[in-house]
Coordinates of C-alpha atoms in Angstrom, one line a residue:
X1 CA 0.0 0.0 0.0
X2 CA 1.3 3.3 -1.2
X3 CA 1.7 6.2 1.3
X4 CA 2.9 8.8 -0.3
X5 CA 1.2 11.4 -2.7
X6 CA 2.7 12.1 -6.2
X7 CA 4.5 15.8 -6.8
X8 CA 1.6 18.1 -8.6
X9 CA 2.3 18.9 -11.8
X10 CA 5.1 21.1 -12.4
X11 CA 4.9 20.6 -16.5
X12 CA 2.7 23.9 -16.8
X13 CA 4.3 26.0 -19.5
X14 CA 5.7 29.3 -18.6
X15 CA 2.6 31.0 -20.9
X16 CA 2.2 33.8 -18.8
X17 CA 5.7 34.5 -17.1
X18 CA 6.7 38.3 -17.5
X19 CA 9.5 37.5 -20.3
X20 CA 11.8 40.5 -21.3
X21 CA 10.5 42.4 -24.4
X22 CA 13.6 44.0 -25.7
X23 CA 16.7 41.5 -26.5
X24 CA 19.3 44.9 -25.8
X25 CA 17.9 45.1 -22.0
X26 CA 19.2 41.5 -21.8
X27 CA 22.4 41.2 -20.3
X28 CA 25.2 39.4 -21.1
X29 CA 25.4 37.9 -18.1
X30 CA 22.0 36.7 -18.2
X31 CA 22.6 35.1 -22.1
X32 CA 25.3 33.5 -21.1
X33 CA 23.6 32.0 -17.9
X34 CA 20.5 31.0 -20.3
X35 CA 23.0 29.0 -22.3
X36 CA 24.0 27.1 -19.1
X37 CA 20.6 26.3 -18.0
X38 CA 20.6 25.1 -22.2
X39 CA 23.1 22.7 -21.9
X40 CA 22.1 21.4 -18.3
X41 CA 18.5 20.5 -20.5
X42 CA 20.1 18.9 -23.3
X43 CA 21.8 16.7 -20.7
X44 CA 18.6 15.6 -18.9
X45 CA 16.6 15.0 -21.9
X46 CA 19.5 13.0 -23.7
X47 CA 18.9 10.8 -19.7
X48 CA 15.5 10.7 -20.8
X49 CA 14.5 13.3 -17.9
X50 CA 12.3 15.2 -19.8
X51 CA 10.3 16.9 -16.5
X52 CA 13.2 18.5 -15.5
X53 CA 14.2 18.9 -19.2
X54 CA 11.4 21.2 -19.6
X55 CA 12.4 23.0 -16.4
X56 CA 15.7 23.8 -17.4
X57 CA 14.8 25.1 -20.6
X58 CA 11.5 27.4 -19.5
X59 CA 14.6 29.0 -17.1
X60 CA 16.6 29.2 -20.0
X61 CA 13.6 31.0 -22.1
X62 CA 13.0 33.8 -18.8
X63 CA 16.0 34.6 -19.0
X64 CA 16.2 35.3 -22.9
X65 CA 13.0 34.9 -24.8
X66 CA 14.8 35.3 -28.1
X67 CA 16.8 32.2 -28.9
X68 CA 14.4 30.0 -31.2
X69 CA 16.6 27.0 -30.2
X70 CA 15.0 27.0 -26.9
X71 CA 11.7 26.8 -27.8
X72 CA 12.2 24.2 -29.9
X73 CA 14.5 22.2 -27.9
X74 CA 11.3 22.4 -25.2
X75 CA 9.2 21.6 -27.5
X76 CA 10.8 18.2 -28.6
X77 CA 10.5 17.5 -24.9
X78 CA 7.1 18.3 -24.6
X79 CA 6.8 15.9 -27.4
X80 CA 8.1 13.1 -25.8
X81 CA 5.7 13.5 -22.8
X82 CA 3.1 13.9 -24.6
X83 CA 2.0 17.4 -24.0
X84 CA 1.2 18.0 -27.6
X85 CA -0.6 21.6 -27.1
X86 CA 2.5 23.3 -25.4
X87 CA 4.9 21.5 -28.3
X88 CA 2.9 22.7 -31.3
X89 CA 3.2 26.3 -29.3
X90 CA 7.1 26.3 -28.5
X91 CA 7.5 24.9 -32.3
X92 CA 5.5 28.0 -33.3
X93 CA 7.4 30.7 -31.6
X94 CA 10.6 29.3 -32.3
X95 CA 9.5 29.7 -36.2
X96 CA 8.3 33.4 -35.4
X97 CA 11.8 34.3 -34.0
X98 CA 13.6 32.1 -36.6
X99 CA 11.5 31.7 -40.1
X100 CA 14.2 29.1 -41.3
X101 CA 15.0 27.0 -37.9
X102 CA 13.7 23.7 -40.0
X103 CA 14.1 21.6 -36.4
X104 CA 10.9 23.6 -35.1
X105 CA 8.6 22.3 -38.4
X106 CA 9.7 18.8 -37.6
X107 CA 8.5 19.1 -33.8
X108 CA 5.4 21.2 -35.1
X109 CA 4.6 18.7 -37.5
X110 CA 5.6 15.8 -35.3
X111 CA 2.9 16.8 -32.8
X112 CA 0.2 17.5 -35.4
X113 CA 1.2 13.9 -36.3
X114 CA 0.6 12.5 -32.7
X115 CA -2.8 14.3 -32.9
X116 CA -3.9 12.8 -36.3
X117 CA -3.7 16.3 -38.1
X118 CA -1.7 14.8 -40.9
X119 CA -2.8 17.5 -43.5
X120 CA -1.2 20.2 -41.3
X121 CA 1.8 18.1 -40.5
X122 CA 2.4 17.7 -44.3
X123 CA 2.2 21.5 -45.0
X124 CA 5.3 21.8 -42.1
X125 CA 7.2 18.9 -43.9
X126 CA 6.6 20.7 -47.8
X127 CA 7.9 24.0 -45.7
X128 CA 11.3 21.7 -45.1
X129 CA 11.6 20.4 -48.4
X130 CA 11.1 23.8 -50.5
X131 CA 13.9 25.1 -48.2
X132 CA 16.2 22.2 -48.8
X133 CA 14.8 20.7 -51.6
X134 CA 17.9 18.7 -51.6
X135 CA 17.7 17.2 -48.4
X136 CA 16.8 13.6 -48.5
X137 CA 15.9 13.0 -44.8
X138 CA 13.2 15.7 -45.2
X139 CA 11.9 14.7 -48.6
X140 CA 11.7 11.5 -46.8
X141 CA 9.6 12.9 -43.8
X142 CA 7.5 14.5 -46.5
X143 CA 6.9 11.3 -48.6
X144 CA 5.8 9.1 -45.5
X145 CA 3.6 11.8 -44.7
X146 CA 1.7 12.5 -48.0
X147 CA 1.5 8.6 -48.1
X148 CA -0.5 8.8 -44.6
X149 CA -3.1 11.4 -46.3
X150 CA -3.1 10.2 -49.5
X151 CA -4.3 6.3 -48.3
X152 CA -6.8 8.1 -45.4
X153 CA -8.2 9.7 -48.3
X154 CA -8.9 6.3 -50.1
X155 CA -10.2 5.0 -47.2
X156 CA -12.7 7.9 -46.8
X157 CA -13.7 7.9 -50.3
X158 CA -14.5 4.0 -50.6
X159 CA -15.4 3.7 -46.9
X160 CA -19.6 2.6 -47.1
X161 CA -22.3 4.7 -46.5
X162 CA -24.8 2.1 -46.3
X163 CA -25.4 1.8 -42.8
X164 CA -23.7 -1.5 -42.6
X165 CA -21.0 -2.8 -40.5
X166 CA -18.8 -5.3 -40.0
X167 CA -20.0 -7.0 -37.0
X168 CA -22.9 -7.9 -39.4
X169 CA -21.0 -8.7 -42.2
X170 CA -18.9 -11.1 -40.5
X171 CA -19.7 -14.8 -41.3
X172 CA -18.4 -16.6 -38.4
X173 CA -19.7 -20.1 -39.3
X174 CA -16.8 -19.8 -42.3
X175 CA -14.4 -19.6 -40.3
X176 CA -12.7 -22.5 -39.1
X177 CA -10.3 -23.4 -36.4
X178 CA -7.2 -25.7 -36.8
X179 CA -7.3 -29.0 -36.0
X180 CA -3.7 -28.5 -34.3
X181 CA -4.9 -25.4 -32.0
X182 CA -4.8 -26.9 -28.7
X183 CA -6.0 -23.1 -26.2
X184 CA -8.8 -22.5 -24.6
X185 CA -12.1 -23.1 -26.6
X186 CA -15.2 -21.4 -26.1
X187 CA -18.7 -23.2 -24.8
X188 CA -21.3 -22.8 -27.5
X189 CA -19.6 -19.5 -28.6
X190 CA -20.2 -18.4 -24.9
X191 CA -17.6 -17.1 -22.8
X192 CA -16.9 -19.3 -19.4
X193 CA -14.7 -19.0 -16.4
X194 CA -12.5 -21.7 -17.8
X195 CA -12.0 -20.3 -20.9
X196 CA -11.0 -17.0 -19.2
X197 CA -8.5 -18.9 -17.0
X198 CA -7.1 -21.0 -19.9
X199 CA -7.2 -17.5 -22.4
X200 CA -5.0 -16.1 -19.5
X201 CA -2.6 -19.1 -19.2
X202 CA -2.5 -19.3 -23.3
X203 CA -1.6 -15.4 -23.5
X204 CA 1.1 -16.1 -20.4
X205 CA 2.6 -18.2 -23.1
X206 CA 2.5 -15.6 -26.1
X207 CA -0.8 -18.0 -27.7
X208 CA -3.0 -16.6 -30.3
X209 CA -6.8 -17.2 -30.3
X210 CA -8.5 -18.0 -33.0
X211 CA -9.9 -15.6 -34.8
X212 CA -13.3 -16.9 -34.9
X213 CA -13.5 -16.4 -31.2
X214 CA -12.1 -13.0 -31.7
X215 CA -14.9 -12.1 -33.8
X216 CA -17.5 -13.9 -31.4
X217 CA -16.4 -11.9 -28.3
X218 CA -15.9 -8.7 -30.3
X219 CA -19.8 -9.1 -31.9
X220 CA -21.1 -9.9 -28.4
X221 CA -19.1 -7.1 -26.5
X222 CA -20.5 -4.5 -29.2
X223 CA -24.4 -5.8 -28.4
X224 CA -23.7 -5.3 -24.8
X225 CA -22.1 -1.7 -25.0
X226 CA -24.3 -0.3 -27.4
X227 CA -27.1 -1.5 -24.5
X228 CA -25.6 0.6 -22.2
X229 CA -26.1 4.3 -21.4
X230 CA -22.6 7.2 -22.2
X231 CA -22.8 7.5 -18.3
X232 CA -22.9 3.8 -16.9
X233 CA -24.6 3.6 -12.8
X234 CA -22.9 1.2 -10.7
X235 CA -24.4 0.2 -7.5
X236 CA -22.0 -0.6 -4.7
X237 CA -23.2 -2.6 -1.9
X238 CA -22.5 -1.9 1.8
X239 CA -19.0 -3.8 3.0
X240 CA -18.4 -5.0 -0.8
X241 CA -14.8 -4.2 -2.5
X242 CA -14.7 -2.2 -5.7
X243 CA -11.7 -1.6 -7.7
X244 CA -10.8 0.8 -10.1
X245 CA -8.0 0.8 -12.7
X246 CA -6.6 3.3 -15.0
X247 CA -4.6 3.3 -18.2
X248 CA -3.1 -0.3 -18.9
X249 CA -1.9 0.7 -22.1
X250 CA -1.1 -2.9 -23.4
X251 CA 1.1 -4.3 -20.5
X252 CA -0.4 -7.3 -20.6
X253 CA 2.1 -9.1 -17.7
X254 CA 1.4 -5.5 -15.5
X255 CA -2.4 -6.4 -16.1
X256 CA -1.7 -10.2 -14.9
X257 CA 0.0 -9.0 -12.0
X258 CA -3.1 -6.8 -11.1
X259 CA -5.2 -9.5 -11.0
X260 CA -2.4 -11.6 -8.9
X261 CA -2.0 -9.0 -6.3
X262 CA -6.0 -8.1 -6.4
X263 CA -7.7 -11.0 -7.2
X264 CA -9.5 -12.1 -10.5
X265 CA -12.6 -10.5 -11.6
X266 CA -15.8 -12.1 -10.3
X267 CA -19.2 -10.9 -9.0
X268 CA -17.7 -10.6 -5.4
X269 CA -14.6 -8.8 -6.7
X270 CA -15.9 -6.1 -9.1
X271 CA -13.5 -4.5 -11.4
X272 CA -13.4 -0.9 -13.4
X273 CA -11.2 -0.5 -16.1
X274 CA -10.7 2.9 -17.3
X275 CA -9.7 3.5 -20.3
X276 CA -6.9 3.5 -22.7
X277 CA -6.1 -0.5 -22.7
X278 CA -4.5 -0.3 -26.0
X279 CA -1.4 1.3 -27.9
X280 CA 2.3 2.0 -27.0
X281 CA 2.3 -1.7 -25.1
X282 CA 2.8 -4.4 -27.7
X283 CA 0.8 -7.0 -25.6
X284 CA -2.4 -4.9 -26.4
X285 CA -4.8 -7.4 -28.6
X286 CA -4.2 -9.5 -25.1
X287 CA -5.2 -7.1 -23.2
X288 CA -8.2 -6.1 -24.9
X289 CA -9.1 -9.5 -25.7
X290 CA -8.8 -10.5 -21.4
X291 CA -11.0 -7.3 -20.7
X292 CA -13.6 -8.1 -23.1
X293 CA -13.8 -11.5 -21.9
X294 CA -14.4 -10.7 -18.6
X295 CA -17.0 -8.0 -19.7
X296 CA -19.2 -10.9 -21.5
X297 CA -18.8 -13.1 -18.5
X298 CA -19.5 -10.7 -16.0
X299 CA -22.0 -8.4 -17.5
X300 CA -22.6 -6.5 -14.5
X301 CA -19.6 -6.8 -12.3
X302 CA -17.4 -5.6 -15.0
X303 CA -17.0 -2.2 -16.3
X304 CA -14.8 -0.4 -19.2
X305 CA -14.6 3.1 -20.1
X306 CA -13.5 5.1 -23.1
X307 CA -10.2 6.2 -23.2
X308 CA -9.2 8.9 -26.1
X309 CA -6.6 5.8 -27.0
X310 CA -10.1 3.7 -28.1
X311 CA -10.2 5.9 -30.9
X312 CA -9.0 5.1 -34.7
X313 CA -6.0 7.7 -34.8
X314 CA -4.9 6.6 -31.9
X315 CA -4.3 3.4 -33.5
X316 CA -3.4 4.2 -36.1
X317 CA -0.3 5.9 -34.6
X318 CA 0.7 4.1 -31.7
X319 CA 0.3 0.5 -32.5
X320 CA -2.9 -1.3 -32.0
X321 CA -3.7 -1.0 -35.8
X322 CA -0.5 -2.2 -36.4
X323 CA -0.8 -5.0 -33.8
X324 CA -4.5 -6.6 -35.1
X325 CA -3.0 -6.5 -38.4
X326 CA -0.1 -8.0 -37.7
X327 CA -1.8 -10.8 -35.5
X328 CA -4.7 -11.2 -38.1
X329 CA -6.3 -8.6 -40.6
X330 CA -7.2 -5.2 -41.3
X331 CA -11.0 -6.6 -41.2
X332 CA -10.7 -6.9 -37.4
X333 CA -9.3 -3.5 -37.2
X334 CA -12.6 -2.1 -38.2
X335 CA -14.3 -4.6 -35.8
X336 CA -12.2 -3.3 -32.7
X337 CA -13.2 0.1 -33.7
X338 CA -17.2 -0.7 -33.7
X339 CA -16.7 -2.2 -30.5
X340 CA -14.8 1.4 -29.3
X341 CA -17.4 3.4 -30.5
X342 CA -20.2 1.7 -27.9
X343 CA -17.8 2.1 -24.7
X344 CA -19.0 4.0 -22.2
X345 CA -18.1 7.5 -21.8
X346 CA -18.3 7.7 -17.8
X347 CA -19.3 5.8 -14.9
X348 CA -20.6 6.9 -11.6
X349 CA -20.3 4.8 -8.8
X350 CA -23.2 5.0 -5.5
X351 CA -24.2 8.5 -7.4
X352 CA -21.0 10.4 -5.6
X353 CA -17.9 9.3 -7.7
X354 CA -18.1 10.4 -11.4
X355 CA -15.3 8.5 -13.2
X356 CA -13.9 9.2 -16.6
X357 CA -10.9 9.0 -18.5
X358 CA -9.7 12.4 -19.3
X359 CA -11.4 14.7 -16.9
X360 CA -13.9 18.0 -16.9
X361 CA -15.4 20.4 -19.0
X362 CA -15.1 23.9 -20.5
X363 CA -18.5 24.7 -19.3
X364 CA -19.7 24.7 -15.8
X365 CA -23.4 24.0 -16.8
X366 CA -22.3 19.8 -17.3
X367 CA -24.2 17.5 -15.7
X368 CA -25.0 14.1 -15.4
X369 CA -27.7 13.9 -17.3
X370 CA -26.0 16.1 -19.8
X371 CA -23.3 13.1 -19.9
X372 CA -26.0 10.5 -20.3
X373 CA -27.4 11.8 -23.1
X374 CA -24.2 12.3 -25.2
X375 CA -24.1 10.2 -28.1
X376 CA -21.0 8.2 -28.9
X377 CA -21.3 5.7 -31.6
X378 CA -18.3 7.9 -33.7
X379 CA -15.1 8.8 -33.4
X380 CA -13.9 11.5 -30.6
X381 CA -14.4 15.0 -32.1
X382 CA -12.7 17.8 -30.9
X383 CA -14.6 19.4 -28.9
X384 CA -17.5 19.1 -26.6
X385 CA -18.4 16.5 -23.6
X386 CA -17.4 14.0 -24.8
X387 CA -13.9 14.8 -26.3
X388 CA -13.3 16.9 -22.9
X389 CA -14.2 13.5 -20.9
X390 CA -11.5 11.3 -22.8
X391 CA -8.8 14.4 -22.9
X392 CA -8.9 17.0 -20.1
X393 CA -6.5 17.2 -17.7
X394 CA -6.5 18.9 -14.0
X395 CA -4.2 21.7 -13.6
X396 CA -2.9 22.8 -9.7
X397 CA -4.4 26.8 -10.3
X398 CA -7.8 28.1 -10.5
X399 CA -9.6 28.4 -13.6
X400 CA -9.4 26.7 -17.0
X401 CA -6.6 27.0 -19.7
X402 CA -5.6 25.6 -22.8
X403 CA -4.8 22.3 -22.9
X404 CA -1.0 20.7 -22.9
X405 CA -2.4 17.7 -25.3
X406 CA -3.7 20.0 -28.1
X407 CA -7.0 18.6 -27.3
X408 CA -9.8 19.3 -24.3
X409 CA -9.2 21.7 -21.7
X410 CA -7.5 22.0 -18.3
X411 CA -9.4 22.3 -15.3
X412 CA -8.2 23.9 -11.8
X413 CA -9.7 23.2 -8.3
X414 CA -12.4 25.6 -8.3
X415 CA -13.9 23.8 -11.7
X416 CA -14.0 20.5 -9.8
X417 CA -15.2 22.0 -6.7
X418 CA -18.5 23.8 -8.7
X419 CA -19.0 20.8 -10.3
X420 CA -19.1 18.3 -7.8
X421 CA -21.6 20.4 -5.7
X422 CA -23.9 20.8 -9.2
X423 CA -23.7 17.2 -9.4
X424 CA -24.1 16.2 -5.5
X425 CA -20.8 14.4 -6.0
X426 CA -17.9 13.7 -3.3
X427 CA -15.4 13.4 -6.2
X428 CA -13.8 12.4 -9.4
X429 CA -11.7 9.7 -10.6
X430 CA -9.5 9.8 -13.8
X431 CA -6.7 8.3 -15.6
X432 CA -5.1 9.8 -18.4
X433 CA -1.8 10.9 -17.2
X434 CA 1.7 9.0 -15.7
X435 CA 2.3 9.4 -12.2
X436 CA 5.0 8.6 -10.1
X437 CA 3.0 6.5 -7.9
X438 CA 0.6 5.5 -9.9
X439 CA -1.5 7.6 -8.7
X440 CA -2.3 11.5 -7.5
X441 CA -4.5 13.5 -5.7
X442 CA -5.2 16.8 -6.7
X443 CA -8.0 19.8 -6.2
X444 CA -8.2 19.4 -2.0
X445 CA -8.4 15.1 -2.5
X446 CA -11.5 15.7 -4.7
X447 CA -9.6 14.9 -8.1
X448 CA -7.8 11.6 -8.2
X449 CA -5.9 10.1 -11.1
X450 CA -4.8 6.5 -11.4
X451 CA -2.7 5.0 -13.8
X452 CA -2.3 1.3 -13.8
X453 CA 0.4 1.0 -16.4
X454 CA 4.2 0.6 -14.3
X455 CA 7.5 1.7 -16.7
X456 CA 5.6 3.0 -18.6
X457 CA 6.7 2.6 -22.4
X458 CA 9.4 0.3 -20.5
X459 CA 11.2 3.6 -19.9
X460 CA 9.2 6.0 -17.5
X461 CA 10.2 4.4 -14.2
X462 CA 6.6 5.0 -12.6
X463 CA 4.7 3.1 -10.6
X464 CA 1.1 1.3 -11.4
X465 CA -1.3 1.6 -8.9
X466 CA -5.6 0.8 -8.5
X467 CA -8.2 2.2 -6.0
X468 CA -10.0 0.1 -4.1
X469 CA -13.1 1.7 -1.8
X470 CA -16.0 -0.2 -0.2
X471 CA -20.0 0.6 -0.5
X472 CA -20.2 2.0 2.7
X473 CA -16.6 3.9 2.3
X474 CA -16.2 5.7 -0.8
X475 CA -13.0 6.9 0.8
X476 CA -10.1 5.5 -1.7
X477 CA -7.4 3.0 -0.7
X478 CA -4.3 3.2 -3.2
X479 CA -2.0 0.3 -4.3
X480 CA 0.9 0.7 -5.5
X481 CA 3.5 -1.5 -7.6
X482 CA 6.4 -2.2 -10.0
X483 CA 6.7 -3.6 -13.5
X484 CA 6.8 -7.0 -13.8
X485 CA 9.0 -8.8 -16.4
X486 CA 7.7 -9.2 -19.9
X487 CA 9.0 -11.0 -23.5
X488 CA 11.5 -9.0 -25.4
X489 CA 8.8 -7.6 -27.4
X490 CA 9.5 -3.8 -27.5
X491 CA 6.5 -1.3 -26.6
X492 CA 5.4 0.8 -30.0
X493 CA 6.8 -2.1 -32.4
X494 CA 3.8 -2.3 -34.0
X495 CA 3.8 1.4 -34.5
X496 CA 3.5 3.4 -37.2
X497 CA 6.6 3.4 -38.4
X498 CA 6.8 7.6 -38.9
X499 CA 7.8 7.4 -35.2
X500 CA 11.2 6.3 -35.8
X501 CA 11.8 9.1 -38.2
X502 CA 12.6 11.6 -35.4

């Protein structure tokens, strides 16, 4: 049991620091000491440090606001933890201090990339290659890029407007098993206890199902979300355990080690999954697959949320499209993705914990019912409740500001505050974000992330924790733990492969 709080988050960018507005009032002295701070960056984010990366250079940048290299080295940082907002920002004042600093197009590009705006990322890459037309590695940036619009393109033109899908397409009586699989099998096409102990045993020892179970749990798990309500109620008796989980991110031997430490899901061990089980992780199709079993076999002591990971871009990006292909077709692909469009938005547990993945809104007039009544068979858009629920992130001050990803809004304490009491809430649970401990409280206790995914990317060094609370004490009890050892499978190796590019 963890007792210790994580540090609040100190990866707010300096947007409205009193910077110098003249580069002659800058002293020498002060240059020079901003090129220090520079180097000491460099060195933490070549260590991977990238927190105190950021730190080094935003004391770098009050010092002297002018050098482009700063803003650009920050926002390759901010890249790397994801903060995608504040790294299409730096990138863009580092290009209006320095028209031809080409690094700050690649980092501006790279995070439209991470966001799925590919047809602004390819304007950044043309930039490059009219300035150094010559330049192979940015005609090459360039190519992949155009590629990535030009086949999203195909797909949108050819995709079918006929209301059909491919649950229904799907015939699974032609699809046969071999005679020499020798896993788990399911019982009438139903999902049993044993098959979920043997699917967990056969995925311990890097098995594949068949595909025509895939596509039998998949086409069941769809009919049971799209049942369900955006805002799932979940009913807590008095002295009964309930656990949450955030982000597992495919770790599939963290998620085994969860269920070691906590028990396996059953009706008198309850289990709430939120969010963002795929990408990054290359263990993610198990993962899914182990979720979705345990959702069919335990319909109502099994929850799963959104995450803005369950989206197509996502996946496209960082790796679970890459993965289903890889371990059978692009036809599944699409199937995943009907199944991600029914997952539930938000849950609220005993009518006083709201949990989501992402966080709050930019409007305090939300509620429940407002949440409830958002539809969601579609991909996120971006903006509105429920791209805010799968992205937003709390921020330590008052009020609301832009947000680090690019996408949703950041929320201070007096936005949770207004909204619990509008909703007769005690609190909020979300996921979202890397912690130290795998988990933080923020916003006086009444804004709690927790992110079940340890070492994260195999390279983080975090923690994974869950939250446990009872019916007739909502208060929350934190676990947290360490990695556990996994096969020499890389995370992102299914990616697409633009990553490696930079």
């Amino acid at each position: 049991m963890a007792d210790t709080m994580g540090n609040e988050n100190t990866n707010i960018q300096e947007s409205n620091e009193e910077l110098p507005t003249d580069l002659d009032a800058i002293s020498e002295e002060d240059k020079k000491k901003a090129e220090e701070l520079k180097e000491e960056a460099n060195l933490f984010f070549k260590n991977e440090d990238y927190t105190r990366a950021i730190d080094k250079y935003s004391e770098a940048i009050k010092l002297n606001p002018f050098v482009a290299a700063y803003y650009g080295n920050r926002s390759f940082a901010y890249l790397r933890t994801e903060c995608f907002g504040y790294a299409l920002s730096d990138a863009s004042k580092a290009l209006a201090l320095d028209k031809n600093y080409l690094k700050a197009y690649y980092r501006r590009a790279s995070a439209n990339m991470a966001l799925g705006k590919f047809k602004l990322a390819l304007k950044d890459f043309e930039a490059v290659t009219k300035a150094r037309p010559n330049d192979k590695d940015a005609r090459m940036k360039y190519d992949e890029c155009n590629k990535i619009c030009k086949r999203l393109a195909f797909e949108k033109a050819i995709a079918s407007d006929d209301g059909k899908c491919v649950a229904d397409s799907i015939d699974i009586n032609s699809l046969v098993i071999e005679a020499s699989y020798d896993g788990p099998h399911l019982q009438d096409g139903k999902v049993t206890k044993e098959f979920v102990d043997d699917l967990l045993e056969a995925y311990k020892d890097q098995k594949k199902l068949p595909k025509k179970y895939v596509c039998q749990i998949l086409i069941q798990a769809k009919k049971i979300f799209s049942q369900q309500e955006s805002l799932v109620y979940i009913d807590v008796p008095n002295k009964s355990k309930f656990t949450i989980c955030g982000d597992i991110h495919g770790q599939f031997y963290d998620l085994l080690n969860i269920f070691k430490m906590n028990g396996k899901p059953s009706e008198e061990n309850p289990y709430l999954f939120n969010g963002d089980f795929v990408d990054r992780g290359s263990f993610s199709v198990e993962c899914i697959m182990t979720l979705l079993s345990y959702k069919l076999l335990y319909p109502n002591h099994f929850f799963m949320a959104r995450g803005n990971h369950e989206s197509l871009t996502m996946n496209q990006m960082y790796g679970f499209e890459g993965e289903v292909k890889s371990k059978y077709s692009l036809q599944l692909c699409e199937l995943f993705t009907e199944v991600f469009n029914w997952l539930p938005l938000a849950h609220c547990i005993n009518k006083k914990i709201l949990v989501m993945h992402g966080g709050l809104f930019s409007s305090d007039d939300v509620t429940l019912d407002d949440i409830a009544k958002t539809p969601r068979n579609r991909q996120p858009p971006e903006n509105g409740i429920m791209c805010e629920l799968l992205w937003s992130d709390p921020q330590p001050q008052n009020g609301r500001s832009p947000s680090k990803r690019g996408v949703g809004v950041q929320f201070g304490p007096d936005v949770t505050k207004r909204f619990l009491e509008r909703n007769n809430l005690d609190y909020i649970v979300r996921s979202h974000e890397v912690k130290n401990e795998g988990y933080e409280c923020m916003h006086d206790g009444k804004c709690i992330t927790v992110f079940s995914a340890p070492n994260y990317c195999d390279s983080m060094g975090n923690k994974g924790a869950y939250i446990n609370i009872t019916g007739d004490n909502l208060k929350p009890k934190f676990t947290s733990y360490e990695a556990v050892p996994h096969p020499n499978v890389k995370p992102m190796a299914y990616a697409n492969p633009f990553f490696g590019l930079f």
